[in-house]
Short mmCIF file of C-alpha atoms and ligand atoms in Angstrom, two decimals:
data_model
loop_
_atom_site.label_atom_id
_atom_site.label_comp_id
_atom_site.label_asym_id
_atom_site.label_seq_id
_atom_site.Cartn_x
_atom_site.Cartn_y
_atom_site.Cartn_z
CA UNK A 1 35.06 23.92 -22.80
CA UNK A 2 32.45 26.05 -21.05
CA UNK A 3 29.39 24.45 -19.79
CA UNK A 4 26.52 25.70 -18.12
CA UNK A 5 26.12 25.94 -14.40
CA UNK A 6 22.96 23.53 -13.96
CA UNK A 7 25.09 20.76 -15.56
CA UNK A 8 28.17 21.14 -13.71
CA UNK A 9 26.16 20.59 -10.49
CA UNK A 10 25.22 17.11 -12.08
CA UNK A 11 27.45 14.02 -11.28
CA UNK A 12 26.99 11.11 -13.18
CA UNK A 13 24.80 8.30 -11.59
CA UNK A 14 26.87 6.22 -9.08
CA UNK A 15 24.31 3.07 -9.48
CA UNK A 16 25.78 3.00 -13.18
CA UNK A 17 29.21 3.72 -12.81
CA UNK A 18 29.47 0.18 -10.60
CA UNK A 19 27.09 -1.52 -13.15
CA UNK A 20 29.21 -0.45 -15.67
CA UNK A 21 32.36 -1.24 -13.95
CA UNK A 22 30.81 -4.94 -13.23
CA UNK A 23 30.07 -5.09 -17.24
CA UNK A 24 33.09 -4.19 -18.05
CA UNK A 25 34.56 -7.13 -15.96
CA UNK A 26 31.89 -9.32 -17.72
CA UNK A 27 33.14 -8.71 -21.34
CA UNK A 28 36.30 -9.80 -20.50
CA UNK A 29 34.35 -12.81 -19.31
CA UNK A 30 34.98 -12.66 -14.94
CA UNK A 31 32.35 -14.23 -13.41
CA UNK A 32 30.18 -11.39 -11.90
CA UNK A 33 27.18 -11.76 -10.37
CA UNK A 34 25.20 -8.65 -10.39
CA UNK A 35 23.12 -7.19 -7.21
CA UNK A 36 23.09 -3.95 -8.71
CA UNK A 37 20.51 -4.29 -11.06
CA UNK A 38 17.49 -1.54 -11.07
CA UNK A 39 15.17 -3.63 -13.04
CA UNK A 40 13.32 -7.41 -12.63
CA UNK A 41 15.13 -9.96 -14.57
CA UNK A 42 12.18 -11.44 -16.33
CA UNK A 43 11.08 -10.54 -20.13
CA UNK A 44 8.72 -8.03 -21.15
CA UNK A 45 5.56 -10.58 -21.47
CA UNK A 46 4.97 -11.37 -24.61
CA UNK A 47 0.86 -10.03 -24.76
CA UNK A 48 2.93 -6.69 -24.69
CA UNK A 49 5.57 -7.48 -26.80
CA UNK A 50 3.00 -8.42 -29.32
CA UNK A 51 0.58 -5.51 -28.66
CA UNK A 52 4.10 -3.22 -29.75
CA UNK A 53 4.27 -5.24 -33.04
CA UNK A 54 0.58 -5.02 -34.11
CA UNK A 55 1.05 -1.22 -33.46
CA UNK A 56 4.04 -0.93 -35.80
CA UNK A 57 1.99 -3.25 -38.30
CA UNK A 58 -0.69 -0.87 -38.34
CA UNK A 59 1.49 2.32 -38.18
CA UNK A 60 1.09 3.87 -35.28
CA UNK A 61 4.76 4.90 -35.75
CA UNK A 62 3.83 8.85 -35.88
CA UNK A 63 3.89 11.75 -33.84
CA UNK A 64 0.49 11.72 -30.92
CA UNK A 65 -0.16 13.90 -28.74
CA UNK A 66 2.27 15.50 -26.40
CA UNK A 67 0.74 14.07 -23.32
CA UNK A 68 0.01 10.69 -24.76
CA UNK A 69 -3.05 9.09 -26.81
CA UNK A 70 -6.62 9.05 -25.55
CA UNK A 71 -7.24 5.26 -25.30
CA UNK A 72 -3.55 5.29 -22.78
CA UNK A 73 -4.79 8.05 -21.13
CA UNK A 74 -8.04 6.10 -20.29
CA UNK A 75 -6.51 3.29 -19.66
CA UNK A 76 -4.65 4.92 -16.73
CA UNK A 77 -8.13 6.34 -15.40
CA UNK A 78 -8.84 3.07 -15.18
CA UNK A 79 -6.17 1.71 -13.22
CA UNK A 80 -6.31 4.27 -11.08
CA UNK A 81 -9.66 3.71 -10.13
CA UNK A 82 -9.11 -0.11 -10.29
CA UNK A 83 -5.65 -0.65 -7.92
CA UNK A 84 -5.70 2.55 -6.11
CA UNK A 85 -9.29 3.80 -5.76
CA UNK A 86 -8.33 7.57 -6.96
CA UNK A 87 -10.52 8.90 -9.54
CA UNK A 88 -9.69 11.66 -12.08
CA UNK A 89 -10.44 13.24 -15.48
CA UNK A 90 -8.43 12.90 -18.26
CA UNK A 91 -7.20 16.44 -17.94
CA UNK A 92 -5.65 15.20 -14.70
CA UNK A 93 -3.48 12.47 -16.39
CA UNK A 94 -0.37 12.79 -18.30
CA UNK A 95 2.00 10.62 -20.23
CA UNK A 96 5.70 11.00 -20.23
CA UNK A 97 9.00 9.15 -21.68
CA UNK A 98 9.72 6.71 -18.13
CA UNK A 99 9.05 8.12 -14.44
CA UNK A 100 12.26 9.54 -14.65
CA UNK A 101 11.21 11.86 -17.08
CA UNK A 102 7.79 12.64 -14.97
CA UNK A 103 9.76 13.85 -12.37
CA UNK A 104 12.28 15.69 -14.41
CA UNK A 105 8.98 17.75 -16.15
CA UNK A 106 7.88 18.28 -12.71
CA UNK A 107 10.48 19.90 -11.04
CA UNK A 108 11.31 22.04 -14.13
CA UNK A 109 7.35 23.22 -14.22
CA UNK A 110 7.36 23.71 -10.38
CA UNK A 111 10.79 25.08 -8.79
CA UNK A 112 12.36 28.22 -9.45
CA UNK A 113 15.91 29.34 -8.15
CA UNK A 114 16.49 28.70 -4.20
CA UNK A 115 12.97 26.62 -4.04
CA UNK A 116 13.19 23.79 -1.63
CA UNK A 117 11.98 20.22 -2.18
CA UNK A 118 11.96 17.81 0.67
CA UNK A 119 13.51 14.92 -0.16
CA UNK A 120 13.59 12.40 2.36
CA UNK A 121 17.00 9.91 3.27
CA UNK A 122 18.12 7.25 2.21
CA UNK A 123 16.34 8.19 -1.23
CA UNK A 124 16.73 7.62 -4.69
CA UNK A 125 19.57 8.72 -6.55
CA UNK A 126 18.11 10.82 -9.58
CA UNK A 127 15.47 13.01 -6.90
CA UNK A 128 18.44 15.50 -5.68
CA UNK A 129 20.17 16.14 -9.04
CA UNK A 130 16.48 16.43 -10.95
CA UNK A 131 15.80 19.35 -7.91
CA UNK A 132 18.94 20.77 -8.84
CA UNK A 133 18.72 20.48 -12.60
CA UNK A 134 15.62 22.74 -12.28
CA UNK A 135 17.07 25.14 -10.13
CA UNK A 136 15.84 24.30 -6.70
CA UNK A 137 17.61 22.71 -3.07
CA UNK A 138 16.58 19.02 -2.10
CA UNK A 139 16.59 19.53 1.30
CA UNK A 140 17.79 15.97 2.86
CA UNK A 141 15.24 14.87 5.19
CA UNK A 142 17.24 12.15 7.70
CA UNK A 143 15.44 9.37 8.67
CA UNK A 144 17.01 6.38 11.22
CA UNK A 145 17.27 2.68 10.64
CA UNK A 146 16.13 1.87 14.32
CA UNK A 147 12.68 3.77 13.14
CA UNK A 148 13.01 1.43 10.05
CA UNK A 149 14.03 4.57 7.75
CA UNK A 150 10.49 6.01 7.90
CA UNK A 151 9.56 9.94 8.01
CA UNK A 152 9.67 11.67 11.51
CA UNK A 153 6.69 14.00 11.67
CA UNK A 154 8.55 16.37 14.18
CA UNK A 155 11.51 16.33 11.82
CA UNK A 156 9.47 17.41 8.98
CA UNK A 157 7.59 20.31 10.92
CA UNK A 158 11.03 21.85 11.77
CA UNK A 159 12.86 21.51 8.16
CA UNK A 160 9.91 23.14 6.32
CA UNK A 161 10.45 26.94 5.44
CA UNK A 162 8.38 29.38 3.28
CA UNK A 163 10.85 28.61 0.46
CA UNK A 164 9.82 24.92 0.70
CA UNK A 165 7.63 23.51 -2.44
CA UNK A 166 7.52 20.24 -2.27
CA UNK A 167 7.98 16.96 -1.19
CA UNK A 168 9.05 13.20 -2.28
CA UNK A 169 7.07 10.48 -1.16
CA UNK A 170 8.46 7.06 -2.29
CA UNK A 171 6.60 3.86 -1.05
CA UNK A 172 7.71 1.50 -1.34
CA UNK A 173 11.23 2.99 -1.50
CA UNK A 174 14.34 2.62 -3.63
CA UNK A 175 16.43 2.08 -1.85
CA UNK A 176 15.17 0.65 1.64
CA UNK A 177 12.13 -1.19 0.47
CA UNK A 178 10.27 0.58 3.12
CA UNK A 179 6.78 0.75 2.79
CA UNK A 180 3.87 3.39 4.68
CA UNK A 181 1.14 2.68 6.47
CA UNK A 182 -2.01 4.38 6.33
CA UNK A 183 -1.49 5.54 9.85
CA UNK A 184 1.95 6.51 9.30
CA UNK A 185 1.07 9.05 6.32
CA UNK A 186 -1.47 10.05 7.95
CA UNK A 187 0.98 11.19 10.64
CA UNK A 188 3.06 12.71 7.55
CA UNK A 189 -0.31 14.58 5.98
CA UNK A 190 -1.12 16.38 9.45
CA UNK A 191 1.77 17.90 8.70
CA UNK A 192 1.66 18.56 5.38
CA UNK A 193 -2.37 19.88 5.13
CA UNK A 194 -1.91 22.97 7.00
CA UNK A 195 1.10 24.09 4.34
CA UNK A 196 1.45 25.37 0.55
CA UNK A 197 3.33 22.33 -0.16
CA UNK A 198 2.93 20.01 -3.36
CA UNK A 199 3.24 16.19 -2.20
CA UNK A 200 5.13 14.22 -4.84
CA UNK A 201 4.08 10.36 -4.27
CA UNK A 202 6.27 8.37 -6.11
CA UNK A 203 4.65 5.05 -6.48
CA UNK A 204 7.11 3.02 -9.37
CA UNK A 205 7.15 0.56 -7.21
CA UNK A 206 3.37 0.24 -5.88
CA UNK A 207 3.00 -3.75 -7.19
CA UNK A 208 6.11 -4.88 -5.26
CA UNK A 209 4.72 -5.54 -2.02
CA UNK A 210 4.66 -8.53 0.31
CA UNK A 211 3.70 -9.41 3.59
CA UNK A 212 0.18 -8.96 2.69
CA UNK A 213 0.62 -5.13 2.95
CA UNK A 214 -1.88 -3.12 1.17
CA UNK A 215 -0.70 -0.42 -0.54
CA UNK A 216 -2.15 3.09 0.10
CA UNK A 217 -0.73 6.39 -1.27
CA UNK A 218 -1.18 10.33 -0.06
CA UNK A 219 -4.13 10.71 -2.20
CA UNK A 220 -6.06 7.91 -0.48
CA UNK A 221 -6.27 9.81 2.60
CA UNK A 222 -8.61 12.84 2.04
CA UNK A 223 -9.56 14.69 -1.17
CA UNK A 224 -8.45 17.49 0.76
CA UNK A 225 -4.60 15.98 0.41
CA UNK A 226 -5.26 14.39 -2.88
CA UNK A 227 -5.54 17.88 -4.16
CA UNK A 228 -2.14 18.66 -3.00
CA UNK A 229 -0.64 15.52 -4.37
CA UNK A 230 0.76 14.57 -7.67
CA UNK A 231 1.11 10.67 -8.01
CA UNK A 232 4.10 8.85 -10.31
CA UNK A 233 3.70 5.77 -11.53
CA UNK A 234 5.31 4.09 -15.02
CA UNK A 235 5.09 0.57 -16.15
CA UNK A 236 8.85 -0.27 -16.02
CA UNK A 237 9.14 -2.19 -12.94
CA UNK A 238 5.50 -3.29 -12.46
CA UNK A 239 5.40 -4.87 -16.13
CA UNK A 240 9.54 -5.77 -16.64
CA UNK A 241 9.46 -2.66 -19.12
CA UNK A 242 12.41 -0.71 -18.48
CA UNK A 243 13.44 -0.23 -21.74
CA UNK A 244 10.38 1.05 -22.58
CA UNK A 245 10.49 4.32 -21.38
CA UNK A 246 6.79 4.82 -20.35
CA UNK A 247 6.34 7.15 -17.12
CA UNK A 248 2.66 9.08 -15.94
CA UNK A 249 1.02 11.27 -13.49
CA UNK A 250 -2.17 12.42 -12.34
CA UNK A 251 -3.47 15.35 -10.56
CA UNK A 252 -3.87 19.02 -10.71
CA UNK A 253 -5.11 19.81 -14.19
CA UNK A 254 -3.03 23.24 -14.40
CA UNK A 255 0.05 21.12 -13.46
CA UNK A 256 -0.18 18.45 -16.26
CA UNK A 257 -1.42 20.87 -18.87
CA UNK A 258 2.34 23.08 -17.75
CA UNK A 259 3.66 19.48 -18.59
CA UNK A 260 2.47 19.00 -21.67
CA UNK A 261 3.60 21.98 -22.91
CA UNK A 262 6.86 21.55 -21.23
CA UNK A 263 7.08 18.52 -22.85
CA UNK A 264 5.67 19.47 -26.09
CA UNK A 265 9.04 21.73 -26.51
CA UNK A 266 11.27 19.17 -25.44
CA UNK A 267 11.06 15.20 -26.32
CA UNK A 268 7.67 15.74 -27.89
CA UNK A 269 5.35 12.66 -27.13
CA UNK A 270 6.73 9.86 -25.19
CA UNK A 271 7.30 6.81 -27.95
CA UNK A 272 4.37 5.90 -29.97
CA UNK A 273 5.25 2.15 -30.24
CA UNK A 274 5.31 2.32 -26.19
CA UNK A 275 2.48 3.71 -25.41
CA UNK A 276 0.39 1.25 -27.42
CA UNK A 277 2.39 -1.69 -25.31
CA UNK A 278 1.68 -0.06 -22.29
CA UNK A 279 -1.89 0.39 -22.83
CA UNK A 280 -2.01 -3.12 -23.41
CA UNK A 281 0.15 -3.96 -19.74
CA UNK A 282 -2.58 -1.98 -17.99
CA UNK A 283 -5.43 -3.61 -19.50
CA UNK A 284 -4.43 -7.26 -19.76
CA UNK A 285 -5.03 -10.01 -17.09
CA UNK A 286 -3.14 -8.16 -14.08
CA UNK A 287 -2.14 -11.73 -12.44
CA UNK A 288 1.32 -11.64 -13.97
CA UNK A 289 2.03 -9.40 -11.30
CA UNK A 290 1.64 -11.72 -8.54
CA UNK A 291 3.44 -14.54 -10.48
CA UNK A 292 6.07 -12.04 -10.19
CA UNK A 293 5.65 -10.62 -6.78
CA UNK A 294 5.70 -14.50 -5.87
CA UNK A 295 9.36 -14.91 -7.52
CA UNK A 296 10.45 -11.82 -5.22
CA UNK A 297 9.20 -12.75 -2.56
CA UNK A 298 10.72 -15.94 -2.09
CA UNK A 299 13.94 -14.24 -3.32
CA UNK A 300 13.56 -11.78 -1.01
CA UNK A 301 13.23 -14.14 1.87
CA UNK A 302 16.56 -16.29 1.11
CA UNK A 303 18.33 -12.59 0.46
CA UNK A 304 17.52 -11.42 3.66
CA UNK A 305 18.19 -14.55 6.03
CA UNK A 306 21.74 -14.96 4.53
CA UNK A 307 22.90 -11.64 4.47
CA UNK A 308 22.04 -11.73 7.97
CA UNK A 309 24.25 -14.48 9.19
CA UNK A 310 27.67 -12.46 7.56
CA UNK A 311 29.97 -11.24 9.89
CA UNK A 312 29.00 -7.88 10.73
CA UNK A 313 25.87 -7.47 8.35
CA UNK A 314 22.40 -6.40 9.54
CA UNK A 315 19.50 -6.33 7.05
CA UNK A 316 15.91 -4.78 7.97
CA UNK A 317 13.44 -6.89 5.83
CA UNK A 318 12.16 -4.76 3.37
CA UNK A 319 8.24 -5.00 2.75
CA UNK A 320 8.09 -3.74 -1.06
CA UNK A 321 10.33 -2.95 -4.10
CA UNK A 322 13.37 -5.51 -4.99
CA UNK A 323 16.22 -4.58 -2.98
CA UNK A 324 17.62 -4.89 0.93
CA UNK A 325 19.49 -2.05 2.37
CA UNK A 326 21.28 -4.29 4.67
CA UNK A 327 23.99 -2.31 7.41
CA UNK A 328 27.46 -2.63 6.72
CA UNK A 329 29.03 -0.27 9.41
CA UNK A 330 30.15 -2.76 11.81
CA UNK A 331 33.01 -4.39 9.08
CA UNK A 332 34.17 -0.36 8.66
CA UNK A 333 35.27 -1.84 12.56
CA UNK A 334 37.07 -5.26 11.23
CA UNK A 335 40.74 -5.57 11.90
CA UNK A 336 41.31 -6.41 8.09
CA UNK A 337 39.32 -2.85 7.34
CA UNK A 338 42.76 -0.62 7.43
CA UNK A 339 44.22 -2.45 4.67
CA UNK A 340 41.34 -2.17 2.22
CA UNK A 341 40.79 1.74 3.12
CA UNK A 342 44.53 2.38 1.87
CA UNK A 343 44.12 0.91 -1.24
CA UNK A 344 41.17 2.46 -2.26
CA UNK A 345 41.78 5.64 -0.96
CA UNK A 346 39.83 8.93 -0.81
CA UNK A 347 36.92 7.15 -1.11
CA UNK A 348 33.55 6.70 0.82
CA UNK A 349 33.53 3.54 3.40
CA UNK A 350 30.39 2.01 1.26
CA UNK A 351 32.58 3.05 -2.20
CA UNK A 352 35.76 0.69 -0.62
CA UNK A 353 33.37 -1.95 0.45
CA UNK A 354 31.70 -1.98 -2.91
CA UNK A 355 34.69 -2.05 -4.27
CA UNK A 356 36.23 -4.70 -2.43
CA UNK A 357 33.59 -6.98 -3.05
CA UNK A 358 33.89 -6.60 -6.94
CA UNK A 359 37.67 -7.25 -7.48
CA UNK A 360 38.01 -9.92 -4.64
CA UNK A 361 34.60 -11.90 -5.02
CA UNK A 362 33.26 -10.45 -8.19
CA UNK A 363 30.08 -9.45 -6.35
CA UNK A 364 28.38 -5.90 -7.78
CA UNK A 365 26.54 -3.83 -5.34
CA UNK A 366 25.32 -0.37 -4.71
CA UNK A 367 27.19 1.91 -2.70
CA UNK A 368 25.20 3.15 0.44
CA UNK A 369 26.37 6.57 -0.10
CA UNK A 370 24.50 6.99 -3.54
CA UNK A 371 21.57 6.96 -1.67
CA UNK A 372 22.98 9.43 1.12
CA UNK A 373 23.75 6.52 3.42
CA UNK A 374 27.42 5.77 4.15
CA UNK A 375 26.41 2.96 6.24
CA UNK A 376 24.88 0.30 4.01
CA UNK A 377 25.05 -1.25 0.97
CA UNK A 378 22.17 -1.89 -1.65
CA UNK A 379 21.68 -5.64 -2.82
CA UNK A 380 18.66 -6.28 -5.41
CA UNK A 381 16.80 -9.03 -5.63
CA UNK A 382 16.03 -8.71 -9.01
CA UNK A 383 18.62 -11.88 -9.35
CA UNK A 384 18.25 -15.69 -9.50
CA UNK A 385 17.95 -17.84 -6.54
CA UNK A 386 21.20 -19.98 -7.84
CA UNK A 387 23.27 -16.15 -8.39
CA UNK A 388 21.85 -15.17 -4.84
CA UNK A 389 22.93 -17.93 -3.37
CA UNK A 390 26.05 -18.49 -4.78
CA UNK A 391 26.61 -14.49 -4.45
CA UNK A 392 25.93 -14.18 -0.42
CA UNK A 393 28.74 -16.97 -0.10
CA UNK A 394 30.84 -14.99 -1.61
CA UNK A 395 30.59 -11.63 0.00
CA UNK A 396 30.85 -14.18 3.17
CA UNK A 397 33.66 -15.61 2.05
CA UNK A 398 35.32 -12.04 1.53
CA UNK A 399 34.02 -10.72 4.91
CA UNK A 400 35.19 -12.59 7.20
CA UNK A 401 38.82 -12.33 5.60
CA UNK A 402 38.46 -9.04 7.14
CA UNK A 403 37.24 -10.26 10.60
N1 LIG B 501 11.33 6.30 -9.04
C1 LIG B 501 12.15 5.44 -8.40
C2 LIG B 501 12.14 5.42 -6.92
C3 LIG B 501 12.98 4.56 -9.13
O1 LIG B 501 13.77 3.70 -8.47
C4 LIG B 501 12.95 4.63 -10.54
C5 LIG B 501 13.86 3.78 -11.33
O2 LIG B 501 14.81 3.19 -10.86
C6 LIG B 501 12.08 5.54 -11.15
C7 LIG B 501 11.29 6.36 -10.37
C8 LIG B 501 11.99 5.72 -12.64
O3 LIG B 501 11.82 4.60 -13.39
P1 LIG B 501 11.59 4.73 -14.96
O4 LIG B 501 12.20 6.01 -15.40
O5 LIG B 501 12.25 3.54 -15.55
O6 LIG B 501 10.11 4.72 -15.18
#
């Protein structure tokens, strides 16, 4: 079969090929407990849930507009005014099927062939093969764990080039958890201000923050750099929503009207029923969100302690999102090491240790290297206290084996 060139670039996504590896073990009922997972383990709430079923009760089961319906579209006016202090127009706003899907439309509306996007590492998994999908180079910005995986401003300066259109933002970040400061983009923005380059700020995960860290995106710093920046957002892990598939993004009106008419010709509008569920998430009584931040937090706290005290593990406390991105490259050192590298051979160190950890302890986690970072692991928190618990023993358990 003959396939096009764009998709043959694509691999599929590494973060499901364990989760679906772990399921599989699952159905044949093995005891797996899952650190994997991309999305909070709670429930939609149910004001949503219900908000969906008085839509389909009073048919708003048809086509709307490409770029969403009005009252969703003022609705996220509002809450950008309300969490983030950014105001727009509602030419400025658009609605797409997940954030996934706003920064698919964005690269394919942006890049042409050979245009570089600045995509800084470790990052997400879907940023380089969305670049590529459209046509253009991520260019792999390296960042260091002893500078707690945060943007160099030298390192920028020298990687930009006049082919260079944009670049990826994510605070806080999937994987790392890292969050900015407002010093620390500023630091980023010097940069940035004096070039032709579009700032992408994805903020999916702006509600997951802890330490009594504010958050503050690109746009807050100047309307001079809001101009340049597009902001993400979706309600799928602020609102348990995943399923969903509700994405947005504000800011130049010329770039969301090239959008909407991108996705006008493709999906069409993003799910009517969703939209109408959504609108009720960013309206309703926004103190669910700390119930849940709460949950993670504490989570996060017991996560991070234990996966500290395993034989050659070091975790970095994240400040936002749901997972750790602890360092794993002192047990590629372990005398038991050899023997688990020649049975799963040809494979990445993070790939053997993932690995490992499923078929002796029945423990799913994310390979560093999906995120560009051979040396770590990815464990969410988006797991029960009794699971996480249970779970860390076992990956200690299997560890030291190899001690
Ligand atoms: N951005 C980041 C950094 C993510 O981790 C995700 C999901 O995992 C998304 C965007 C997209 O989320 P969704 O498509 O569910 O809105």
């Amino acid at each position: 079969m003959k396939f096009s060139k764009r998709i043959l670039k694509i691999k599929p996504s590494p973060t499901l090929e364990i989760t679906a590896r772990a399921n599989n073990l699952k159905a044949k009922g093995v005891d797996v407990i899952n650190f994997g997972a991309g999305e909070p383990d709670f429930d939609t709430p149910s004001p949503i849930k219900d908000a969906a079923i008085k839509a389909i009760n009073n048919g708003k089961t048809k086509y709307t507009p490409a770029g969403g319906i009005i009252e969703l579209k003022k609705a996220i006016l509002q809450k950008f005014k309300r969490d983030n202090n950014l105001n727009y127009d509602v030419n400025e706003v658009t609605v797409n099927c997940g954030g996934k899907h706003s920064i698919y439309n964005l690269m394919q509306i942006l890049l042409n062939d050979g245009d570089e996007v600045i995509v800084p590492a470790p990052y997400w998994v879907s940023y380089p093969p969305v670049i590529l999908l459209a046509g253009g180079t991520p260019i792999i910005l390296e960042t260091n764990e002893e500078n707690s995986f945060k943007i160099s401003p030298e390192k920028l300066k020298s990687i930009i080039t006049s082919k260079t259109r944009a670049i990826i933002i994510n605070s806080p970040s999937n994987p790392t958890g890292v969050t900015y400061s407002q010093e620390e983009l500023q630091n980023i923005s010097d940069i940035l201000k004096k070039q032709d380059i579009i700032i992408i700020s994805d903020d999916i995960y702006e509600s997951l923050i802890y330490d009594s860290k504010k958050f503050i995106n690109m746009a807050n710093l100047s309307e001079e750099i809001k101009k340049k920046t597009i902001v993400l957002n979706g309600v799928s892990k602020t609102y348990s929503m995943t399923g969903w598939r509700i994405g947005y993004m504000a800011g130049d009106e010329a770039i969301i009207k090239k959008v909407e008419i991108l996705q006008s010709q493709s999906t069409s509008n993003p799910c009517s029923i969703s939209q109408w569920a959504a609108l009720e998430a960013l309206t309703i009584d926004q103190s669910l969100i700390s119930d849940m931040v709460n949950l993670f937090n504490e989570r996060r706290t017991i996560l991070t302690n234990k996966l500290n005290q395993i034989p050659g593990v070091s975790c970095l406390v994240p400040n936002g999102s749901f997972y750790t991105f602890p360092n794993v490259k002192e047990i590629y050192k372990f005398r038991g090491w050899k023997s688990i590298e020649k049975k799963y051979s040809n494979e990445n160190n993070s790939v053997i240790l993932s690995s490992y950890l499923l078929d002796e302890s029945r423990i799913a986690v994310i390979p560093g290297i999906a995120f560009g970072c051979d040396l770590n692991i990815r464990l969410s928190f988006a797991a029960s206290k009794e699971n996480i618990i249970e779970g860390i023993e076992r990956i200690k358990k299997a560890i030291e084996k190899l001690v």
